[in-house]
JSON list of C-alpha atoms in Angstrom, two decimals:
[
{"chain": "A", "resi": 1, "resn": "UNK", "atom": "CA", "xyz": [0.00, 0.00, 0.00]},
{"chain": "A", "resi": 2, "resn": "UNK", "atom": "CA", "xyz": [2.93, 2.32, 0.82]},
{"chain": "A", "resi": 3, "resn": "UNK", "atom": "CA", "xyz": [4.49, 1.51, -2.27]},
{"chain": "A", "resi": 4, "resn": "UNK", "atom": "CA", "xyz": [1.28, 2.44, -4.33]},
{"chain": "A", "resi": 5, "resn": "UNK", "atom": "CA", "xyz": [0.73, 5.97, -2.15]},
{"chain": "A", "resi": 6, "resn": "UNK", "atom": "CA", "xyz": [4.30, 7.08, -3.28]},
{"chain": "A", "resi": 7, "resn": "UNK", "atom": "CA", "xyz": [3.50, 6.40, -6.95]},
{"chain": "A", "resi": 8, "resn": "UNK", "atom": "CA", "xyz": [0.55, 8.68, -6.60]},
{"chain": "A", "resi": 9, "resn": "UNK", "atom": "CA", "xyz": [2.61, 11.55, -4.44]},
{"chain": "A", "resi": 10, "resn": "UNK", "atom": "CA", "xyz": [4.82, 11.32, -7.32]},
{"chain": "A", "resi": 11, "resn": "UNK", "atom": "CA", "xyz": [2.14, 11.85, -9.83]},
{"chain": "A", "resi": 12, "resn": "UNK", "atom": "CA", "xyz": [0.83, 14.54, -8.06]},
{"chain": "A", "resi": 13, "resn": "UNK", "atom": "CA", "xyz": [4.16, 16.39, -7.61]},
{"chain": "A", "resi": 14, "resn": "UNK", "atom": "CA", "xyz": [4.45, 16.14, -11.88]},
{"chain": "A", "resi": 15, "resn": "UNK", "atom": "CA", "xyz": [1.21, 16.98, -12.54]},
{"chain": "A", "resi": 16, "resn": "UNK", "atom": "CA", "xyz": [1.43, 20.23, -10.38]},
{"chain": "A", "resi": 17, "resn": "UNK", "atom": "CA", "xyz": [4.83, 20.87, -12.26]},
{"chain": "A", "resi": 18, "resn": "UNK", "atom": "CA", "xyz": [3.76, 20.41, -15.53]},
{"chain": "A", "resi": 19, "resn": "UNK", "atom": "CA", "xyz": [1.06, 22.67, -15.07]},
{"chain": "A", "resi": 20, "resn": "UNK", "atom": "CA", "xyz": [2.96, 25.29, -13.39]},
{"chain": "A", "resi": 21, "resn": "UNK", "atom": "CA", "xyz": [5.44, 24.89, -16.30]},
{"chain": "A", "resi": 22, "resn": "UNK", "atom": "CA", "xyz": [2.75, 25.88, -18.66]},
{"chain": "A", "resi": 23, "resn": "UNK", "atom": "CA", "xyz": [1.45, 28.58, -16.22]},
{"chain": "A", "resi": 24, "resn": "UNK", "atom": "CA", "xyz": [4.82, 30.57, -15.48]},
{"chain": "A", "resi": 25, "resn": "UNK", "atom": "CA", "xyz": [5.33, 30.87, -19.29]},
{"chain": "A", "resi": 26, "resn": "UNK", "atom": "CA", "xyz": [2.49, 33.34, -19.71]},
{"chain": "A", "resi": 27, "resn": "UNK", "atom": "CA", "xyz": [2.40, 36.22, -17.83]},
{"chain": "A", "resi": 28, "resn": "UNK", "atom": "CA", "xyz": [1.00, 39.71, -18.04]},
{"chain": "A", "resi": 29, "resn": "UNK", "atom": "CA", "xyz": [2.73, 41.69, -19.78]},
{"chain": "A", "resi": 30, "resn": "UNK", "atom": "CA", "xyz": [2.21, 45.94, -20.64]},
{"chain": "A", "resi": 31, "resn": "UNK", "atom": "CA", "xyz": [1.41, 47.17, -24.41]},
{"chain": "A", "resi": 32, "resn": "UNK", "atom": "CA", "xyz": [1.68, 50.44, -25.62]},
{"chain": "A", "resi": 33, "resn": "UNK", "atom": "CA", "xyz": [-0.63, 51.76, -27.84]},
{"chain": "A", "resi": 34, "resn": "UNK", "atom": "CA", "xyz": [-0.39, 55.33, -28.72]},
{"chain": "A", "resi": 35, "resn": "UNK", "atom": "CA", "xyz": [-0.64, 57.14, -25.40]},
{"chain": "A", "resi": 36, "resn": "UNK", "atom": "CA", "xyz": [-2.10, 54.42, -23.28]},
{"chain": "A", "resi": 37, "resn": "UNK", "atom": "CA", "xyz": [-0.33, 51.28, -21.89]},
{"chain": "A", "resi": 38, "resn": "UNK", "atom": "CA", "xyz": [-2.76, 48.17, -22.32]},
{"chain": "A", "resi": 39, "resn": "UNK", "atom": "CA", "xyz": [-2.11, 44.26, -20.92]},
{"chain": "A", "resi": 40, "resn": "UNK", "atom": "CA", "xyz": [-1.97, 41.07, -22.17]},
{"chain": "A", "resi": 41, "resn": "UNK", "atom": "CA", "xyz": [-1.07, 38.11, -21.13]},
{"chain": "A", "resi": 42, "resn": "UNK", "atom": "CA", "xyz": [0.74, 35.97, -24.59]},
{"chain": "A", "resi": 43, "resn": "UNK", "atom": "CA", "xyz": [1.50, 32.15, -24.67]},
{"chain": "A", "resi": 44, "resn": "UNK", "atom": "CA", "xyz": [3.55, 30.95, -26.72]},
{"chain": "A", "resi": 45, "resn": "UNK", "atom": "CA", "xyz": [4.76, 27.50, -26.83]},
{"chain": "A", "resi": 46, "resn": "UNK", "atom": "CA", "xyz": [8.38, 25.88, -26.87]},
{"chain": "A", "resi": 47, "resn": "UNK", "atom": "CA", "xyz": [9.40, 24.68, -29.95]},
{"chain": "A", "resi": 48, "resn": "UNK", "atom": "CA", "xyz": [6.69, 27.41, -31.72]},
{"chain": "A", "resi": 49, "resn": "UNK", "atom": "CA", "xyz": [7.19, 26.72, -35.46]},
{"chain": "A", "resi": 50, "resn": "UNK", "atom": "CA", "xyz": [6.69, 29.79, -37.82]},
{"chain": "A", "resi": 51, "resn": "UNK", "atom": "CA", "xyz": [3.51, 30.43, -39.36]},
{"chain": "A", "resi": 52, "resn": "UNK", "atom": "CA", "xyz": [1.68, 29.53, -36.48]},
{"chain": "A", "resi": 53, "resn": "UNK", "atom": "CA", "xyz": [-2.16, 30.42, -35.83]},
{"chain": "A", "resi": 54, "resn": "UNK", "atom": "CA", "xyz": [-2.49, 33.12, -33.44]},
{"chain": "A", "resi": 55, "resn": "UNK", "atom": "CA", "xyz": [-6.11, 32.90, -30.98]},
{"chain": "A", "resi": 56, "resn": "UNK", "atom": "CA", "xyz": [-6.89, 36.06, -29.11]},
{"chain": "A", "resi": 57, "resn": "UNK", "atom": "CA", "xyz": [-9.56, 35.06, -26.21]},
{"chain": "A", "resi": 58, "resn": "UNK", "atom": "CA", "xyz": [-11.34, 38.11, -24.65]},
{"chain": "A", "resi": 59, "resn": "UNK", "atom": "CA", "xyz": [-12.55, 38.47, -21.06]},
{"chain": "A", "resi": 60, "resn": "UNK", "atom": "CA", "xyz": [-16.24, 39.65, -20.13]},
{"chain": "A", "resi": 61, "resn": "UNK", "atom": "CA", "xyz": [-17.23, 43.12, -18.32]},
{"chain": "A", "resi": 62, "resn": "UNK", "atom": "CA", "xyz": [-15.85, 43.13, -14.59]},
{"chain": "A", "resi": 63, "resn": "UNK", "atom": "CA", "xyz": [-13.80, 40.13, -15.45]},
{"chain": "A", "resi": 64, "resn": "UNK", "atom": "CA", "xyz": [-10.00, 40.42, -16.48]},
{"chain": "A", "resi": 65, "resn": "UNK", "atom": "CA", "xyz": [-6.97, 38.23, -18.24]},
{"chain": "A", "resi": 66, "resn": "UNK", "atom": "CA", "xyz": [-6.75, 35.81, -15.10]},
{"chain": "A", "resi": 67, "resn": "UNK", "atom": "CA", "xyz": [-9.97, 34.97, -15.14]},
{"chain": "A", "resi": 68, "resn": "UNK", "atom": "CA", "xyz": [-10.40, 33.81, -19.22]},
{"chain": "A", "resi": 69, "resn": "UNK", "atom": "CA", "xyz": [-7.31, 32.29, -18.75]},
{"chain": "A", "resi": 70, "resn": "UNK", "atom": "CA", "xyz": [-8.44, 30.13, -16.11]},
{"chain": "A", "resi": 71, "resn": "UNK", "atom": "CA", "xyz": [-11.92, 29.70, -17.51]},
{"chain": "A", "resi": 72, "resn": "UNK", "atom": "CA", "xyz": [-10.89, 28.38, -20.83]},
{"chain": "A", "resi": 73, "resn": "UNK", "atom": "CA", "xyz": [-7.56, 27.28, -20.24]},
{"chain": "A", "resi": 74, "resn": "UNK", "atom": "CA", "xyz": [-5.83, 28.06, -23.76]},
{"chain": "A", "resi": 75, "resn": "UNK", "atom": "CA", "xyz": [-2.34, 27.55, -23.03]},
{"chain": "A", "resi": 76, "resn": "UNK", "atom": "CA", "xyz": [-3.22, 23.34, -22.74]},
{"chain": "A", "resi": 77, "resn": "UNK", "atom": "CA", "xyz": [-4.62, 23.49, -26.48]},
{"chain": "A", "resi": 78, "resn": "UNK", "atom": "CA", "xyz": [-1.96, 25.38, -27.79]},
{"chain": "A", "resi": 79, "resn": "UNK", "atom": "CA", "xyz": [0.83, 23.74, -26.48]},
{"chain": "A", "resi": 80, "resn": "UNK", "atom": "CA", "xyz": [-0.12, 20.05, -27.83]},
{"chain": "A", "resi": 81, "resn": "UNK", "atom": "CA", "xyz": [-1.37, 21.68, -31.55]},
{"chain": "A", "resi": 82, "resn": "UNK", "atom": "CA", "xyz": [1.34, 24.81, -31.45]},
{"chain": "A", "resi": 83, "resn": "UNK", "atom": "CA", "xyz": [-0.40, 27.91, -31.66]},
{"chain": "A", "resi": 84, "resn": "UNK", "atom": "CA", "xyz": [0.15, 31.34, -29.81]},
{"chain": "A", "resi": 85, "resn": "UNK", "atom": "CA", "xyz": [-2.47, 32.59, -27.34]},
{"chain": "A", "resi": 86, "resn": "UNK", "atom": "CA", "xyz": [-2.63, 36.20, -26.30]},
{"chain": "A", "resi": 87, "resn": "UNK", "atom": "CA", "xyz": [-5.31, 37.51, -23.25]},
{"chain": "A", "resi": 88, "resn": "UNK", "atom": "CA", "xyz": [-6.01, 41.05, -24.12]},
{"chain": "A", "resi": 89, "resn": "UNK", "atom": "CA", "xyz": [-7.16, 43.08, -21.18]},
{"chain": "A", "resi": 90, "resn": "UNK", "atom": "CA", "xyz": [-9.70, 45.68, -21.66]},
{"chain": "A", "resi": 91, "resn": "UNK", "atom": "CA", "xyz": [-9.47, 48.98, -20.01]},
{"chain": "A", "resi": 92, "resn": "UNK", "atom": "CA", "xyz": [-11.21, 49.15, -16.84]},
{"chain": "A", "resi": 93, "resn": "UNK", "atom": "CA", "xyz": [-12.23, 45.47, -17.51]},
{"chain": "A", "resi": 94, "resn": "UNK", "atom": "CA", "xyz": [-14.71, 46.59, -20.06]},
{"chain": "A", "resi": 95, "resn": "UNK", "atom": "CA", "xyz": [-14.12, 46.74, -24.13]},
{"chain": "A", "resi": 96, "resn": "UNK", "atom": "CA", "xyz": [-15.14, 49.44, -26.45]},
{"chain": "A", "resi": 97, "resn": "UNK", "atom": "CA", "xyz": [-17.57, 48.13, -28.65]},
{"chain": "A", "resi": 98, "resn": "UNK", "atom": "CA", "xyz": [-19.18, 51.44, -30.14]},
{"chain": "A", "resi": 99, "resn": "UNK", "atom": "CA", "xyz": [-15.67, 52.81, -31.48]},
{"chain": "A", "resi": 100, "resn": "UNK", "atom": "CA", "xyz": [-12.33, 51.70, -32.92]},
{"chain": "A", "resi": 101, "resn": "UNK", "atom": "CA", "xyz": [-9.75, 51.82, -29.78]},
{"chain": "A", "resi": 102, "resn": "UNK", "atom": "CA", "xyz": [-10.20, 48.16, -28.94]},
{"chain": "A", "resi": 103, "resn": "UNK", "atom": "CA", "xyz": [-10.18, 46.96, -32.72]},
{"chain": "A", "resi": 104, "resn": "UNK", "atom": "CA", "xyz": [-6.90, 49.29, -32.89]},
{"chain": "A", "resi": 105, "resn": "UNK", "atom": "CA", "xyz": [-5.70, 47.34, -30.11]},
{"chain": "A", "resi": 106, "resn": "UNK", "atom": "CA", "xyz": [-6.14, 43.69, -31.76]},
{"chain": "A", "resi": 107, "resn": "UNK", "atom": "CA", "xyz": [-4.06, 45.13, -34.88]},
{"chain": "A", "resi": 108, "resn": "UNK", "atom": "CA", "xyz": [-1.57, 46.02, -32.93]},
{"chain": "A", "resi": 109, "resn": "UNK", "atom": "CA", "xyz": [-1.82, 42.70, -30.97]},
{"chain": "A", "resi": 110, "resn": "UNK", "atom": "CA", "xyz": [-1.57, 40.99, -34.28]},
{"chain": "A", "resi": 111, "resn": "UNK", "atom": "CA", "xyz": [1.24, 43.29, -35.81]},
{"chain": "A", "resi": 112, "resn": "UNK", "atom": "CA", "xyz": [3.43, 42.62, -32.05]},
{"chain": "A", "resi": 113, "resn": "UNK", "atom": "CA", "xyz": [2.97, 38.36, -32.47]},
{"chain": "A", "resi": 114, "resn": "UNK", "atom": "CA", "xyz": [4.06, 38.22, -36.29]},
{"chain": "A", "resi": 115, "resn": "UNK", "atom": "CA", "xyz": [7.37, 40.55, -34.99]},
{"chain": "A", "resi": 116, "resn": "UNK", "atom": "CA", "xyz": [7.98, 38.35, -31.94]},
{"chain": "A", "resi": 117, "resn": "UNK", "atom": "CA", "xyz": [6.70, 34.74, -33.42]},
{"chain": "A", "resi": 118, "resn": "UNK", "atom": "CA", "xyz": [6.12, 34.79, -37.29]},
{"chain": "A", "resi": 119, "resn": "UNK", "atom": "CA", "xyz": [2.51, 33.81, -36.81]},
{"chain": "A", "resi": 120, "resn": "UNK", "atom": "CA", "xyz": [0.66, 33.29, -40.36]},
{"chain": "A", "resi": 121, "resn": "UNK", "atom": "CA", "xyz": [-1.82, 36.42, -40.81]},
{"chain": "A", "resi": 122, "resn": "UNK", "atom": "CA", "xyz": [-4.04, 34.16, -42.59]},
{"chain": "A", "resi": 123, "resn": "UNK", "atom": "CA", "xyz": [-4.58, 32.09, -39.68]},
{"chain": "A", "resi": 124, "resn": "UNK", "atom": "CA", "xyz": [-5.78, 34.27, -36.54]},
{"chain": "A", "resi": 125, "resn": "UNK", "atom": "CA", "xyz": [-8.92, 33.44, -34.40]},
{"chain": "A", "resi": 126, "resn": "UNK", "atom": "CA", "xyz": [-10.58, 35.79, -32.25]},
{"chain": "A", "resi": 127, "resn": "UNK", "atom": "CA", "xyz": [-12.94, 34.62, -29.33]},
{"chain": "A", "resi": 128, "resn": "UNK", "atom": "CA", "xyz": [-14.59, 36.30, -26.62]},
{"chain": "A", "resi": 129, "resn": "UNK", "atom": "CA", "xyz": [-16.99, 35.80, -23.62]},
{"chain": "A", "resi": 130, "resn": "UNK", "atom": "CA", "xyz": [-20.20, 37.77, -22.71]},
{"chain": "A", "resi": 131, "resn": "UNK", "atom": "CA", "xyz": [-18.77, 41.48, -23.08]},
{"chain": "A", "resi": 132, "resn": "UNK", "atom": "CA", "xyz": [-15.82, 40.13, -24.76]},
{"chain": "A", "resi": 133, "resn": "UNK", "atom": "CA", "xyz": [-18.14, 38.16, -27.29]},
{"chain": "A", "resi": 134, "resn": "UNK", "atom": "CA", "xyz": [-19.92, 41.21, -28.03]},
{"chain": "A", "resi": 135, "resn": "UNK", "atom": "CA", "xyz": [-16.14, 43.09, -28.71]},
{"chain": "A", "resi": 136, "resn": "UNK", "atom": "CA", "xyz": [-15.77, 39.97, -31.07]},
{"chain": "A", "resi": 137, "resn": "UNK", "atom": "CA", "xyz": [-18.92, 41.04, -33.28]},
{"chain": "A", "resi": 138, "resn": "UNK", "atom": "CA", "xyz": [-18.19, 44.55, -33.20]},
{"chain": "A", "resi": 139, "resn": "UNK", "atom": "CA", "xyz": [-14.23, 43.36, -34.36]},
{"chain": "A", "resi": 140, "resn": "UNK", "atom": "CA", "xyz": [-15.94, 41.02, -37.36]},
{"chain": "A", "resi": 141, "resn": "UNK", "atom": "CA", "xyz": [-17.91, 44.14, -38.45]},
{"chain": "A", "resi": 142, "resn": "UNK", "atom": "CA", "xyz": [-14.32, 46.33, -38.81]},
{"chain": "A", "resi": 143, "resn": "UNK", "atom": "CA", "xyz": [-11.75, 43.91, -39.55]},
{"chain": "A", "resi": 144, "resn": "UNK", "atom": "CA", "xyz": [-13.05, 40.81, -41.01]},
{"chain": "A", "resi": 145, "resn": "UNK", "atom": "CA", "xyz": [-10.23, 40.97, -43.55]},
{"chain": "A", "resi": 146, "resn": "UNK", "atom": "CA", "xyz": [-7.86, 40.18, -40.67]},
{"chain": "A", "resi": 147, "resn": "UNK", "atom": "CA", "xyz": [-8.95, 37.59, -38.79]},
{"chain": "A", "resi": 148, "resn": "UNK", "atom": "CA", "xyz": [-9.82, 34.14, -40.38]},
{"chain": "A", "resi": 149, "resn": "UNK", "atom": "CA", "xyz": [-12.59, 33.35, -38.05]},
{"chain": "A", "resi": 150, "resn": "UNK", "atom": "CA", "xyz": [-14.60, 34.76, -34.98]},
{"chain": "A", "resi": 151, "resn": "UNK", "atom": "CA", "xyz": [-16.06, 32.85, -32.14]},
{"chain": "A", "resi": 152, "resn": "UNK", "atom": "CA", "xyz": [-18.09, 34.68, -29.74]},
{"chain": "A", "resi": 153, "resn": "UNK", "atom": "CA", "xyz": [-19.31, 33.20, -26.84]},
{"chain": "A", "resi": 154, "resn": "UNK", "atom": "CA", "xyz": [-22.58, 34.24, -24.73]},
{"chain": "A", "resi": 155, "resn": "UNK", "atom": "CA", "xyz": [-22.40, 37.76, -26.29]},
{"chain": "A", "resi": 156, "resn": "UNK", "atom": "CA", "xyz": [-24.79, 39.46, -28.59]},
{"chain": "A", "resi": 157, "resn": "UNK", "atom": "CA", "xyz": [-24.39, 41.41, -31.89]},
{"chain": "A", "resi": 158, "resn": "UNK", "atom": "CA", "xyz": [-24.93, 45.68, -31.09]},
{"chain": "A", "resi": 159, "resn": "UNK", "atom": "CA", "xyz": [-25.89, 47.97, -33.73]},
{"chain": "A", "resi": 160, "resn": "UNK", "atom": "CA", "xyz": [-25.95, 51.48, -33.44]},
{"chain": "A", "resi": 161, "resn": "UNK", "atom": "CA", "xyz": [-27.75, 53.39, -36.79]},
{"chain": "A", "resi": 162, "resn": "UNK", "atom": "CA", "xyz": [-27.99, 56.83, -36.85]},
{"chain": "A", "resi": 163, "resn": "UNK", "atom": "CA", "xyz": [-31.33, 57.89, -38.71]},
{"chain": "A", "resi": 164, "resn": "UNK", "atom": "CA", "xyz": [-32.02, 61.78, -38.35]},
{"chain": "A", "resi": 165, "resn": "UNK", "atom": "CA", "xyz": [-29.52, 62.63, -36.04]},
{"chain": "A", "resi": 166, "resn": "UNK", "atom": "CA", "xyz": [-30.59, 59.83, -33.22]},
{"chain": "A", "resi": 167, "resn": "UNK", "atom": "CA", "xyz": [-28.84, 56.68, -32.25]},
{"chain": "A", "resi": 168, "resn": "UNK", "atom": "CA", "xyz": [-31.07, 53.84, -32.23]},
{"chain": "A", "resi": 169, "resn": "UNK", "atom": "CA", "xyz": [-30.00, 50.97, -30.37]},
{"chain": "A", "resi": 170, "resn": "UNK", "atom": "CA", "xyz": [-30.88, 47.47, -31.63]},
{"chain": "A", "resi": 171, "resn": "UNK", "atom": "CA", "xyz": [-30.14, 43.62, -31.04]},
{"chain": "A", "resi": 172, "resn": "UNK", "atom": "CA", "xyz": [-29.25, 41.50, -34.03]}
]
Protein backbone atom coordinates (compact mmCIF):
# COMPACT_ATOMS: atom_id res chain seq x y z
CA UNK A 1 0.00 0.00 0.00
CA UNK A 2 2.93 2.32 0.82
CA UNK A 3 4.49 1.51 -2.27
CA UNK A 4 1.28 2.44 -4.33
CA UNK A 5 0.73 5.97 -2.15
CA UNK A 6 4.30 7.08 -3.28
CA UNK A 7 3.50 6.40 -6.95
CA UNK A 8 0.55 8.68 -6.60
CA UNK A 9 2.61 11.55 -4.44
CA UNK A 10 4.82 11.32 -7.32
CA UNK A 11 2.14 11.85 -9.83
CA UNK A 12 0.83 14.54 -8.06
CA UNK A 13 4.16 16.39 -7.61
CA UNK A 14 4.45 16.14 -11.88
CA UNK A 15 1.21 16.98 -12.54
CA UNK A 16 1.43 20.23 -10.38
CA UNK A 17 4.83 20.87 -12.26
CA UNK A 18 3.76 20.41 -15.53
CA UNK A 19 1.06 22.67 -15.07
CA UNK A 20 2.96 25.29 -13.39
CA UNK A 21 5.44 24.89 -16.30
CA UNK A 22 2.75 25.88 -18.66
CA UNK A 23 1.45 28.58 -16.22
CA UNK A 24 4.82 30.57 -15.48
CA UNK A 25 5.33 30.87 -19.29
CA UNK A 26 2.49 33.34 -19.71
CA UNK A 27 2.40 36.22 -17.83
CA UNK A 28 1.00 39.71 -18.04
CA UNK A 29 2.73 41.69 -19.78
CA UNK A 30 2.21 45.94 -20.64
CA UNK A 31 1.41 47.17 -24.41
CA UNK A 32 1.68 50.44 -25.62
CA UNK A 33 -0.63 51.76 -27.84
CA UNK A 34 -0.39 55.33 -28.72
CA UNK A 35 -0.64 57.14 -25.40
CA UNK A 36 -2.10 54.42 -23.28
CA UNK A 37 -0.33 51.28 -21.89
CA UNK A 38 -2.76 48.17 -22.32
CA UNK A 39 -2.11 44.26 -20.92
CA UNK A 40 -1.97 41.07 -22.17
CA UNK A 41 -1.07 38.11 -21.13
CA UNK A 42 0.74 35.97 -24.59
CA UNK A 43 1.50 32.15 -24.67
CA UNK A 44 3.55 30.95 -26.72
CA UNK A 45 4.76 27.50 -26.83
CA UNK A 46 8.38 25.88 -26.87
CA UNK A 47 9.40 24.68 -29.95
CA UNK A 48 6.69 27.41 -31.72
CA UNK A 49 7.19 26.72 -35.46
CA UNK A 50 6.69 29.79 -37.82
CA UNK A 51 3.51 30.43 -39.36
CA UNK A 52 1.68 29.53 -36.48
CA UNK A 53 -2.16 30.42 -35.83
CA UNK A 54 -2.49 33.12 -33.44
CA UNK A 55 -6.11 32.90 -30.98
CA UNK A 56 -6.89 36.06 -29.11
CA UNK A 57 -9.56 35.06 -26.21
CA UNK A 58 -11.34 38.11 -24.65
CA UNK A 59 -12.55 38.47 -21.06
CA UNK A 60 -16.24 39.65 -20.13
CA UNK A 61 -17.23 43.12 -18.32
CA UNK A 62 -15.85 43.13 -14.59
CA UNK A 63 -13.80 40.13 -15.45
CA UNK A 64 -10.00 40.42 -16.48
CA UNK A 65 -6.97 38.23 -18.24
CA UNK A 66 -6.75 35.81 -15.10
CA UNK A 67 -9.97 34.97 -15.14
CA UNK A 68 -10.40 33.81 -19.22
CA UNK A 69 -7.31 32.29 -18.75
CA UNK A 70 -8.44 30.13 -16.11
CA UNK A 71 -11.92 29.70 -17.51
CA UNK A 72 -10.89 28.38 -20.83
CA UNK A 73 -7.56 27.28 -20.24
CA UNK A 74 -5.83 28.06 -23.76
CA UNK A 75 -2.34 27.55 -23.03
CA UNK A 76 -3.22 23.34 -22.74
CA UNK A 77 -4.62 23.49 -26.48
CA UNK A 78 -1.96 25.38 -27.79
CA UNK A 79 0.83 23.74 -26.48
CA UNK A 80 -0.12 20.05 -27.83
CA UNK A 81 -1.37 21.68 -31.55
CA UNK A 82 1.34 24.81 -31.45
CA UNK A 83 -0.40 27.91 -31.66
CA UNK A 84 0.15 31.34 -29.81
CA UNK A 85 -2.47 32.59 -27.34
CA UNK A 86 -2.63 36.20 -26.30
CA UNK A 87 -5.31 37.51 -23.25
CA UNK A 88 -6.01 41.05 -24.12
CA UNK A 89 -7.16 43.08 -21.18
CA UNK A 90 -9.70 45.68 -21.66
CA UNK A 91 -9.47 48.98 -20.01
CA UNK A 92 -11.21 49.15 -16.84
CA UNK A 93 -12.23 45.47 -17.51
CA UNK A 94 -14.71 46.59 -20.06
CA UNK A 95 -14.12 46.74 -24.13
CA UNK A 96 -15.14 49.44 -26.45
CA UNK A 97 -17.57 48.13 -28.65
CA UNK A 98 -19.18 51.44 -30.14
CA UNK A 99 -15.67 52.81 -31.48
CA UNK A 100 -12.33 51.70 -32.92
CA UNK A 101 -9.75 51.82 -29.78
CA UNK A 102 -10.20 48.16 -28.94
CA UNK A 103 -10.18 46.96 -32.72
CA UNK A 104 -6.90 49.29 -32.89
CA UNK A 105 -5.70 47.34 -30.11
CA UNK A 106 -6.14 43.69 -31.76
CA UNK A 107 -4.06 45.13 -34.88
CA UNK A 108 -1.57 46.02 -32.93
CA UNK A 109 -1.82 42.70 -30.97
CA UNK A 110 -1.57 40.99 -34.28
CA UNK A 111 1.24 43.29 -35.81
CA UNK A 112 3.43 42.62 -32.05
CA UNK A 113 2.97 38.36 -32.47
CA UNK A 114 4.06 38.22 -36.29
CA UNK A 115 7.37 40.55 -34.99
CA UNK A 116 7.98 38.35 -31.94
CA UNK A 117 6.70 34.74 -33.42
CA UNK A 118 6.12 34.79 -37.29
CA UNK A 119 2.51 33.81 -36.81
CA UNK A 120 0.66 33.29 -40.36
CA UNK A 121 -1.82 36.42 -40.81
CA UNK A 122 -4.04 34.16 -42.59
CA UNK A 123 -4.58 32.09 -39.68
CA UNK A 124 -5.78 34.27 -36.54
CA UNK A 125 -8.92 33.44 -34.40
CA UNK A 126 -10.58 35.79 -32.25
CA UNK A 127 -12.94 34.62 -29.33
CA UNK A 128 -14.59 36.30 -26.62
CA UNK A 129 -16.99 35.80 -23.62
CA UNK A 130 -20.20 37.77 -22.71
CA UNK A 131 -18.77 41.48 -23.08
CA UNK A 132 -15.82 40.13 -24.76
CA UNK A 133 -18.14 38.16 -27.29
CA UNK A 134 -19.92 41.21 -28.03
CA UNK A 135 -16.14 43.09 -28.71
CA UNK A 136 -15.77 39.97 -31.07
CA UNK A 137 -18.92 41.04 -33.28
CA UNK A 138 -18.19 44.55 -33.20
CA UNK A 139 -14.23 43.36 -34.36
CA UNK A 140 -15.94 41.02 -37.36
CA UNK A 141 -17.91 44.14 -38.45
CA UNK A 142 -14.32 46.33 -38.81
CA UNK A 143 -11.75 43.91 -39.55
CA UNK A 144 -13.05 40.81 -41.01
CA UNK A 145 -10.23 40.97 -43.55
CA UNK A 146 -7.86 40.18 -40.67
CA UNK A 147 -8.95 37.59 -38.79
CA UNK A 148 -9.82 34.14 -40.38
CA UNK A 149 -12.59 33.35 -38.05
CA UNK A 150 -14.60 34.76 -34.98
CA UNK A 151 -16.06 32.85 -32.14
CA UNK A 152 -18.09 34.68 -29.74
CA UNK A 153 -19.31 33.20 -26.84
CA UNK A 154 -22.58 34.24 -24.73
CA UNK A 155 -22.40 37.76 -26.29
CA UNK A 156 -24.79 39.46 -28.59
CA UNK A 157 -24.39 41.41 -31.89
CA UNK A 158 -24.93 45.68 -31.09
CA UNK A 159 -25.89 47.97 -33.73
CA UNK A 160 -25.95 51.48 -33.44
CA UNK A 161 -27.75 53.39 -36.79
CA UNK A 162 -27.99 56.83 -36.85
CA UNK A 163 -31.33 57.89 -38.71
CA UNK A 164 -32.02 61.78 -38.35
CA UNK A 165 -29.52 62.63 -36.04
CA UNK A 166 -30.59 59.83 -33.22
CA UNK A 167 -28.84 56.68 -32.25
CA UNK A 168 -31.07 53.84 -32.23
CA UNK A 169 -30.00 50.97 -30.37
CA UNK A 170 -30.88 47.47 -31.63
CA UNK A 171 -30.14 43.62 -31.04
CA UNK A 172 -29.25 41.50 -34.03
Amino acid sequence: MIFKKSYLIAFFFMCCTVFTAVQTQAQIENFQLGNTTRQMLVYAPSGLQPNSPLLLSLHGMNQDIAYQQNQTKWELVAKEHGFVVVYPGGINNSWDIYGTSDVDFILDIIDEMYDRYSIDRNRVYLSGFSMGGMMTYHAANHIADKIAAFAPVSGYLISWKRERGQSTHSKN
